[in-house]
């Protein structure tokens, strides 16, 4: 493949990754790392480095629109970032000692867990009202947003914020280790554990992932794992895709969004686990 063709392919895949990443709150890295490594034969460490940059670009391209539309819960995001930032630094340091095969297997296992969690939610029927939570009340974490697909204002209450804080440390560590923005864990954690609506979880995850990725990006720069010839077109493509995706989230039905989330995670999990076991 010529350099021009390689750059064009990276740009095209990055636009698609940014679009899906902004819709699902996954940061784009969940798509880019498998595409760069499995299809374009990029070394996984450079793929992860480019993905870290793409995560920052996704957040920049989508977060402003989600904040404007009141879909991102800023109080929840700032509360949870205390844990995700610390975890991102931990993961970035661990990435220097974990082998490539271990990264593939870890990546696939994380995706499989997320897919199973979201499938269970799809088949669970109507949920009971979230239990009262004194800490969430004290921090005023509850909120509301306008859902265009339903044509009404949706109010919600947050529960179990301390559980969410612990899960976010794990999510941040995964982000720094794998360069995926950790939305694959953040979205299920907010959706399942903290009982935020899926669209709010997605929008809040998009807002958070840029901060999490920025905390670990410096470590990747210092280690030489970021190739500008890969990261450049990735950054441009993901920003364009994320901006486009942010315009459609409020119009999409939550059930369709959850199904798409599960399908993407299952595909990525299968491909990365297969690559890891084969070595």
PDB file of N, CA, C and O in Angstrom, residues 187-243:
ATOM      1  N   UNK A 187     -19.805   3.646  29.940  1.00  0.00           N
ATOM      2  CA  UNK A 187     -21.221   3.651  29.579  1.00  0.00           C
ATOM      3  C   UNK A 187     -21.995   2.576  30.349  1.00  0.00           C
ATOM      4  O   UNK A 187     -23.030   2.882  30.963  1.00  0.00           O
ATOM      5  N   UNK A 188     -21.553   1.299  30.386  1.00  0.00           N
ATOM      6  CA  UNK A 188     -22.277   0.318  31.201  1.00  0.00           C
ATOM      7  C   UNK A 188     -22.291   0.670  32.687  1.00  0.00           C
ATOM      8  O   UNK A 188     -23.287   0.415  33.370  1.00  0.00           O
ATOM      9  N   UNK A 189     -21.197   1.241  33.203  1.00  0.00           N
ATOM     10  CA  UNK A 189     -21.158   1.598  34.625  1.00  0.00           C
ATOM     11  C   UNK A 189     -22.211   2.646  34.965  1.00  0.00           C
ATOM     12  O   UNK A 189     -22.929   2.530  35.960  1.00  0.00           O
ATOM     13  N   UNK A 190     -22.312   3.682  34.139  1.00  0.00           N
ATOM     14  CA  UNK A 190     -23.315   4.723  34.397  1.00  0.00           C
ATOM     15  C   UNK A 190     -24.723   4.227  34.100  1.00  0.00           C
ATOM     16  O   UNK A 190     -25.684   4.557  34.811  1.00  0.00           O
ATOM     17  N   UNK A 191     -24.863   3.412  33.069  1.00  0.00           N
ATOM     18  CA  UNK A 191     -26.177   2.914  32.663  1.00  0.00           C
ATOM     19  C   UNK A 191     -26.704   1.855  33.627  1.00  0.00           C
ATOM     20  O   UNK A 191     -27.875   1.881  34.023  1.00  0.00           O
ATOM     21  N   UNK A 192     -25.860   0.916  34.024  1.00  0.00           N
ATOM     22  CA  UNK A 192     -26.297  -0.215  34.838  1.00  0.00           C
ATOM     23  C   UNK A 192     -26.153   0.036  36.335  1.00  0.00           C
ATOM     24  O   UNK A 192     -27.068  -0.268  37.104  1.00  0.00           O
ATOM     25  N   UNK A 193     -25.001   0.573  36.761  1.00  0.00           N
ATOM     26  CA  UNK A 193     -24.761   0.750  38.195  1.00  0.00           C
ATOM     27  C   UNK A 193     -25.376   2.034  38.741  1.00  0.00           C
ATOM     28  O   UNK A 193     -25.992   2.039  39.801  1.00  0.00           O
ATOM     29  N   UNK A 194     -25.218   3.138  37.996  1.00  0.00           N
ATOM     30  CA  UNK A 194     -25.684   4.434  38.489  1.00  0.00           C
ATOM     31  C   UNK A 194     -27.069   4.794  37.976  1.00  0.00           C
ATOM     32  O   UNK A 194     -27.634   5.812  38.382  1.00  0.00           O
ATOM     33  N   UNK A 195     -27.605   3.990  37.050  1.00  0.00           N
ATOM     34  CA  UNK A 195     -28.981   4.122  36.547  1.00  0.00           C
ATOM     35  C   UNK A 195     -29.228   5.408  35.765  1.00  0.00           C
ATOM     36  O   UNK A 195     -30.344   5.936  35.765  1.00  0.00           O
ATOM     37  N   UNK A 196     -28.215   5.926  35.075  1.00  0.00           N
ATOM     38  CA  UNK A 196     -28.433   7.041  34.164  1.00  0.00           C
ATOM     39  C   UNK A 196     -29.065   6.520  32.878  1.00  0.00           C
ATOM     40  O   UNK A 196     -28.784   5.384  32.472  1.00  0.00           O
ATOM     41  N   UNK A 197     -29.903   7.313  32.193  1.00  0.00           N
ATOM     42  CA  UNK A 197     -30.400   6.893  30.875  1.00  0.00           C
ATOM     43  C   UNK A 197     -29.236   6.658  29.920  1.00  0.00           C
ATOM     44  O   UNK A 197     -28.191   7.307  30.030  1.00  0.00           O
ATOM     45  N   UNK A 198     -29.422   5.764  28.954  1.00  0.00           N
ATOM     46  CA  UNK A 198     -28.326   5.399  28.057  1.00  0.00           C
ATOM     47  C   UNK A 198     -27.799   6.610  27.289  1.00  0.00           C
ATOM     48  O   UNK A 198     -26.588   6.759  27.113  1.00  0.00           O
ATOM     49  N   UNK A 199     -28.677   7.481  26.834  1.00  0.00           N
ATOM     50  CA  UNK A 199     -28.224   8.649  26.085  1.00  0.00           C
ATOM     51  C   UNK A 199     -27.401   9.589  26.964  1.00  0.00           C
ATOM     52  O   UNK A 199     -26.417  10.175  26.508  1.00  0.00           O
ATOM     53  N   UNK A 200     -27.790   9.735  28.208  1.00  0.00           N
ATOM     54  CA  UNK A 200     -27.019  10.569  29.137  1.00  0.00           C
ATOM     55  C   UNK A 200     -25.674   9.910  29.429  1.00  0.00           C
ATOM     56  O   UNK A 200     -24.635  10.576  29.501  1.00  0.00           O
ATOM     57  N   UNK A 201     -25.677   8.592  29.593  1.00  0.00           N
ATOM     58  CA  UNK A 201     -24.423   7.866  29.813  1.00  0.00           C
ATOM     59  C   UNK A 201     -23.478   8.055  28.636  1.00  0.00           C
ATOM     60  O   UNK A 201     -22.279   8.287  28.812  1.00  0.00           O
ATOM     61  N   UNK A 202     -24.017   7.957  27.415  1.00  0.00           N
ATOM     62  CA  UNK A 202     -23.211   8.130  26.214  1.00  0.00           C
ATOM     63  C   UNK A 202     -22.634   9.538  26.121  1.00  0.00           C
ATOM     64  O   UNK A 202     -21.437   9.721  25.868  1.00  0.00           O
ATOM     65  N   UNK A 203     -23.482  10.548  26.324  1.00  0.00           N
ATOM     66  CA  UNK A 203     -23.039  11.939  26.221  1.00  0.00           C
ATOM     67  C   UNK A 203     -22.031  12.280  27.315  1.00  0.00           C
ATOM     68  O   UNK A 203     -21.025  12.963  27.067  1.00  0.00           O
ATOM     69  N   UNK A 204     -22.284  11.810  28.527  1.00  0.00           N
ATOM     70  CA  UNK A 204     -21.364  12.086  29.640  1.00  0.00           C
ATOM     71  C   UNK A 204     -20.035  11.381  29.425  1.00  0.00           C
ATOM     72  O   UNK A 204     -18.969  11.933  29.714  1.00  0.00           O
ATOM     73  N   UNK A 205     -20.076  10.151  28.902  1.00  0.00           N
ATOM     74  CA  UNK A 205     -18.850   9.428  28.585  1.00  0.00           C
ATOM     75  C   UNK A 205     -18.030  10.184  27.548  1.00  0.00           C
ATOM     76  O   UNK A 205     -16.806  10.304  27.670  1.00  0.00           O
ATOM     77  N   UNK A 206     -18.698  10.712  26.510  1.00  0.00           N
ATOM     78  CA  UNK A 206     -17.993  11.497  25.503  1.00  0.00           C
ATOM     79  C   UNK A 206     -17.290  12.702  26.116  1.00  0.00           C
ATOM     80  O   UNK A 206     -16.182  13.053  25.718  1.00  0.00           O
ATOM     81  N   UNK A 207     -17.950  13.334  27.058  1.00  0.00           N
ATOM     82  CA  UNK A 207     -17.349  14.490  27.720  1.00  0.00           C
ATOM     83  C   UNK A 207     -16.123  14.079  28.535  1.00  0.00           C
ATOM     84  O   UNK A 207     -15.103  14.768  28.560  1.00  0.00           O
ATOM     85  N   UNK A 208     -16.209  12.919  29.190  1.00  0.00           N
ATOM     86  CA  UNK A 208     -15.157  12.479  30.109  1.00  0.00           C
ATOM     87  C   UNK A 208     -13.931  11.911  29.418  1.00  0.00           C
ATOM     88  O   UNK A 208     -12.806  12.053  29.914  1.00  0.00           O
ATOM     89  N   UNK A 209     -14.135  11.228  28.278  1.00  0.00           N
ATOM     90  CA  UNK A 209     -13.033  10.452  27.710  1.00  0.00           C
ATOM     91  C   UNK A 209     -11.846  11.313  27.302  1.00  0.00           C
ATOM     92  O   UNK A 209     -10.710  10.870  27.345  1.00  0.00           O
ATOM     93  N   UNK A 210     -12.112  12.551  26.891  1.00  0.00           N
ATOM     94  CA  UNK A 210     -11.004  13.426  26.503  1.00  0.00           C
ATOM     95  C   UNK A 210     -10.093  13.737  27.664  1.00  0.00           C
ATOM     96  O   UNK A 210      -8.860  13.754  27.530  1.00  0.00           O
ATOM     97  N   UNK A 211     -10.686  13.988  28.835  1.00  0.00           N
ATOM     98  CA  UNK A 211      -9.894  14.278  30.039  1.00  0.00           C
ATOM     99  C   UNK A 211      -9.086  13.056  30.442  1.00  0.00           C
ATOM    100  O   UNK A 211      -7.904  13.138  30.774  1.00  0.00           O
ATOM    101  N   UNK A 212      -9.744  11.892  30.413  1.00  0.00           N
ATOM    102  CA  UNK A 212      -9.058  10.646  30.771  1.00  0.00           C
ATOM    103  C   UNK A 212      -7.876  10.371  29.845  1.00  0.00           C
ATOM    104  O   UNK A 212      -6.776  10.026  30.283  1.00  0.00           O
ATOM    105  N   UNK A 213      -8.111  10.537  28.529  1.00  0.00           N
ATOM    106  CA  UNK A 213      -7.051  10.258  27.554  1.00  0.00           C
ATOM    107  C   UNK A 213      -5.911  11.260  27.673  1.00  0.00           C
ATOM    108  O   UNK A 213      -4.738  10.904  27.547  1.00  0.00           O
ATOM    109  N   UNK A 214      -6.231  12.524  27.923  1.00  0.00           N
ATOM    110  CA  UNK A 214      -5.186  13.546  28.049  1.00  0.00           C
ATOM    111  C   UNK A 214      -4.255  13.245  29.219  1.00  0.00           C
ATOM    112  O   UNK A 214      -3.057  13.562  29.174  1.00  0.00           O
ATOM    113  N   UNK A 215      -4.806  12.608  30.258  1.00  0.00           N
ATOM    114  CA  UNK A 215      -3.985  12.292  31.421  1.00  0.00           C
ATOM    115  C   UNK A 215      -2.907  11.258  31.107  1.00  0.00           C
ATOM    116  O   UNK A 215      -1.846  11.243  31.733  1.00  0.00           O
ATOM    117  N   UNK A 216      -3.175  10.388  30.121  1.00  0.00           N
ATOM    118  CA  UNK A 216      -2.211   9.335  29.783  1.00  0.00           C
ATOM    119  C   UNK A 216      -1.441   9.616  28.497  1.00  0.00           C
ATOM    120  O   UNK A 216      -0.448   8.947  28.215  1.00  0.00           O
ATOM    121  N   UNK A 217      -1.887  10.600  27.696  1.00  0.00           N
ATOM    122  CA  UNK A 217      -1.241  10.854  26.402  1.00  0.00           C
ATOM    123  C   UNK A 217       0.220  11.244  26.558  1.00  0.00           C
ATOM    124  O   UNK A 217       1.067  10.863  25.742  1.00  0.00           O
ATOM    125  N   UNK A 218       0.536  12.011  27.600  1.00  0.00           N
ATOM    126  CA  UNK A 218       1.920  12.440  27.806  1.00  0.00           C
ATOM    127  C   UNK A 218       2.868  11.275  27.976  1.00  0.00           C
ATOM    128  O   UNK A 218       4.018  11.321  27.512  1.00  0.00           O
ATOM    129  N   UNK A 219       2.402  10.211  28.651  1.00  0.00           N
ATOM    130  CA  UNK A 219       3.236   9.031  28.850  1.00  0.00           C
ATOM    131  C   UNK A 219       3.535   8.371  27.506  1.00  0.00           C
ATOM    132  O   UNK A 219       4.660   7.937  27.240  1.00  0.00           O
ATOM    133  N   UNK A 220       2.529   8.286  26.615  1.00  0.00           N
ATOM    134  CA  UNK A 220       2.731   7.687  25.297  1.00  0.00           C
ATOM    135  C   UNK A 220       3.664   8.536  24.442  1.00  0.00           C
ATOM    136  O   UNK A 220       4.495   8.015  23.700  1.00  0.00           O
ATOM    137  N   UNK A 221       3.549   9.859  24.524  1.00  0.00           N
ATOM    138  CA  UNK A 221       4.464  10.743  23.809  1.00  0.00           C
ATOM    139  C   UNK A 221       5.900  10.506  24.259  1.00  0.00           C
ATOM    140  O   UNK A 221       6.820  10.361  23.449  1.00  0.00           O
ATOM    141  N   UNK A 222       6.100  10.469  25.573  1.00  0.00           N
ATOM    142  CA  UNK A 222       7.449  10.310  26.122  1.00  0.00           C
ATOM    143  C   UNK A 222       8.059   8.974  25.724  1.00  0.00           C
ATOM    144  O   UNK A 222       9.276   8.868  25.543  1.00  0.00           O
ATOM    145  N   UNK A 223       7.222   7.962  25.558  1.00  0.00           N
ATOM    146  CA  UNK A 223       7.713   6.623  25.228  1.00  0.00           C
ATOM    147  C   UNK A 223       7.910   6.445  23.727  1.00  0.00           C
ATOM    148  O   UNK A 223       8.433   5.423  23.277  1.00  0.00           O
ATOM    149  N   UNK A 224       7.488   7.416  22.916  1.00  0.00           N
ATOM    150  CA  UNK A 224       7.650   7.319  21.466  1.00  0.00           C
ATOM    151  C   UNK A 224       6.637   6.435  20.789  1.00  0.00           C
ATOM    152  O   UNK A 224       6.882   5.939  19.678  1.00  0.00           O
ATOM    153  N   UNK A 225       5.462   6.222  21.416  1.00  0.00           N
ATOM    154  CA  UNK A 225       4.449   5.329  20.861  1.00  0.00           C
ATOM    155  C   UNK A 225       3.442   6.049  19.971  1.00  0.00           C
ATOM    156  O   UNK A 225       2.468   5.431  19.526  1.00  0.00           O
ATOM    157  N   UNK A 226       3.625   7.354  19.728  1.00  0.00           N
ATOM    158  CA  UNK A 226       2.698   8.110  18.885  1.00  0.00           C
ATOM    159  C   UNK A 226       3.408   8.514  17.603  1.00  0.00           C
ATOM    160  O   UNK A 226       4.335   9.327  17.615  1.00  0.00           O
ATOM    161  N   UNK A 227       2.990   7.923  16.480  1.00  0.00           N
ATOM    162  CA  UNK A 227       3.547   8.222  15.161  1.00  0.00           C
ATOM    163  C   UNK A 227       2.687   9.302  14.514  1.00  0.00           C
ATOM    164  O   UNK A 227       1.498   9.074  14.242  1.00  0.00           O
ATOM    165  N   UNK A 228       3.243  10.487  14.228  1.00  0.00           N
ATOM    166  CA  UNK A 228       2.418  11.577  13.670  1.00  0.00           C
ATOM    167  C   UNK A 228       1.809  11.247  12.323  1.00  0.00           C
ATOM    168  O   UNK A 228       0.751  11.785  11.972  1.00  0.00           O
ATOM    169  N   UNK A 229       2.430  10.358  11.534  1.00  0.00           N
ATOM    170  CA  UNK A 229       1.886  10.005  10.222  1.00  0.00           C
ATOM    171  C   UNK A 229       0.635   9.121  10.354  1.00  0.00           C
ATOM    172  O   UNK A 229      -0.146   9.008   9.405  1.00  0.00           O
ATOM    173  N   UNK A 230       0.468   8.491  11.508  1.00  0.00           N
ATOM    174  CA  UNK A 230      -0.751   7.736  11.789  1.00  0.00           C
ATOM    175  C   UNK A 230      -1.732   8.587  12.593  1.00  0.00           C
ATOM    176  O   UNK A 230      -2.919   8.668  12.273  1.00  0.00           O
ATOM    177  N   UNK A 231      -1.233   9.251  13.608  1.00  0.00           N
ATOM    178  CA  UNK A 231      -2.097  10.031  14.497  1.00  0.00           C
ATOM    179  C   UNK A 231      -2.719  11.230  13.798  1.00  0.00           C
ATOM    180  O   UNK A 231      -3.838  11.639  14.135  1.00  0.00           O
ATOM    181  N   UNK A 232      -2.014  11.825  12.805  1.00  0.00           N
ATOM    182  CA  UNK A 232      -2.528  13.008  12.112  1.00  0.00           C
ATOM    183  C   UNK A 232      -3.849  12.762  11.403  1.00  0.00           C
ATOM    184  O   UNK A 232      -4.868  13.398  11.724  1.00  0.00           O
ATOM    185  N   UNK A 233      -3.893  11.828  10.425  1.00  0.00           N
ATOM    186  CA  UNK A 233      -5.173  11.560   9.751  1.00  0.00           C
ATOM    187  C   UNK A 233      -6.223  10.977  10.686  1.00  0.00           C
ATOM    188  O   UNK A 233      -7.423  11.208  10.499  1.00  0.00           O
ATOM    189  N   UNK A 234      -5.788  10.243  11.700  1.00  0.00           N
ATOM    190  CA  UNK A 234      -6.741   9.722  12.686  1.00  0.00           C
ATOM    191  C   UNK A 234      -7.451  10.869  13.394  1.00  0.00           C
ATOM    192  O   UNK A 234      -8.678  10.883  13.553  1.00  0.00           O
ATOM    193  N   UNK A 235      -6.695  11.850  13.824  1.00  0.00           N
ATOM    194  CA  UNK A 235      -7.249  12.985  14.560  1.00  0.00           C
ATOM    195  C   UNK A 235      -8.249  13.765  13.703  1.00  0.00           C
ATOM    196  O   UNK A 235      -9.347  14.101  14.159  1.00  0.00           O
ATOM    197  N   UNK A 236      -7.881  14.038  12.441  1.00  0.00           N
ATOM    198  CA  UNK A 236      -8.763  14.783  11.539  1.00  0.00           C
ATOM    199  C   UNK A 236     -10.052  13.993  11.277  1.00  0.00           C
ATOM    200  O   UNK A 236     -11.173  14.526  11.390  1.00  0.00           O
ATOM    201  N   UNK A 237      -9.920  12.726  10.936  1.00  0.00           N
ATOM    202  CA  UNK A 237     -11.089  11.914  10.610  1.00  0.00           C
ATOM    203  C   UNK A 237     -12.031  11.727  11.779  1.00  0.00           C
ATOM    204  O   UNK A 237     -13.259  11.847  11.641  1.00  0.00           O
ATOM    205  N   UNK A 238     -11.478  11.448  12.949  1.00  0.00           N
ATOM    206  CA  UNK A 238     -12.310  11.217  14.124  1.00  0.00           C
ATOM    207  C   UNK A 238     -13.061  12.485  14.528  1.00  0.00           C
ATOM    208  O   UNK A 238     -14.232  12.430  14.923  1.00  0.00           O
ATOM    209  N   UNK A 239     -12.413  13.640  14.434  1.00  0.00           N
ATOM    210  CA  UNK A 239     -13.081  14.900  14.775  1.00  0.00           C
ATOM    211  C   UNK A 239     -14.275  15.147  13.854  1.00  0.00           C
ATOM    212  O   UNK A 239     -15.364  15.535  14.315  1.00  0.00           O
ATOM    213  N   UNK A 240     -14.101  14.917  12.546  1.00  0.00           N
ATOM    214  CA  UNK A 240     -15.207  15.091  11.601  1.00  0.00           C
ATOM    215  C   UNK A 240     -16.352  14.125  11.905  1.00  0.00           C
ATOM    216  O   UNK A 240     -17.530  14.518  11.921  1.00  0.00           O
ATOM    217  N   UNK A 241     -16.020  12.871  12.158  1.00  0.00           N
ATOM    218  CA  UNK A 241     -17.052  11.881  12.457  1.00  0.00           C
ATOM    219  C   UNK A 241     -17.772  12.161  13.760  1.00  0.00           C
ATOM    220  O   UNK A 241     -18.997  12.008  13.856  1.00  0.00           O
ATOM    221  N   UNK A 242     -17.038  12.584  14.789  1.00  0.00           N
ATOM    222  CA  UNK A 242     -17.640  12.866  16.092  1.00  0.00           C
ATOM    223  C   UNK A 242     -18.598  14.049  16.010  1.00  0.00           C
ATOM    224  O   UNK A 242     -19.671  14.044  16.623  1.00  0.00           O
ATOM    225  N   UNK A 243     -18.219  15.071  15.253  1.00  0.00           N
ATOM    226  CA  UNK A 243     -19.094  16.234  15.105  1.00  0.00           C
ATOM    227  C   UNK A 243     -20.400  15.843  14.426  1.00  0.00           C
ATOM    228  O   UNK A 243     -21.490  16.282  14.817  1.00  0.00           O
TER     229      UNK A 243
END
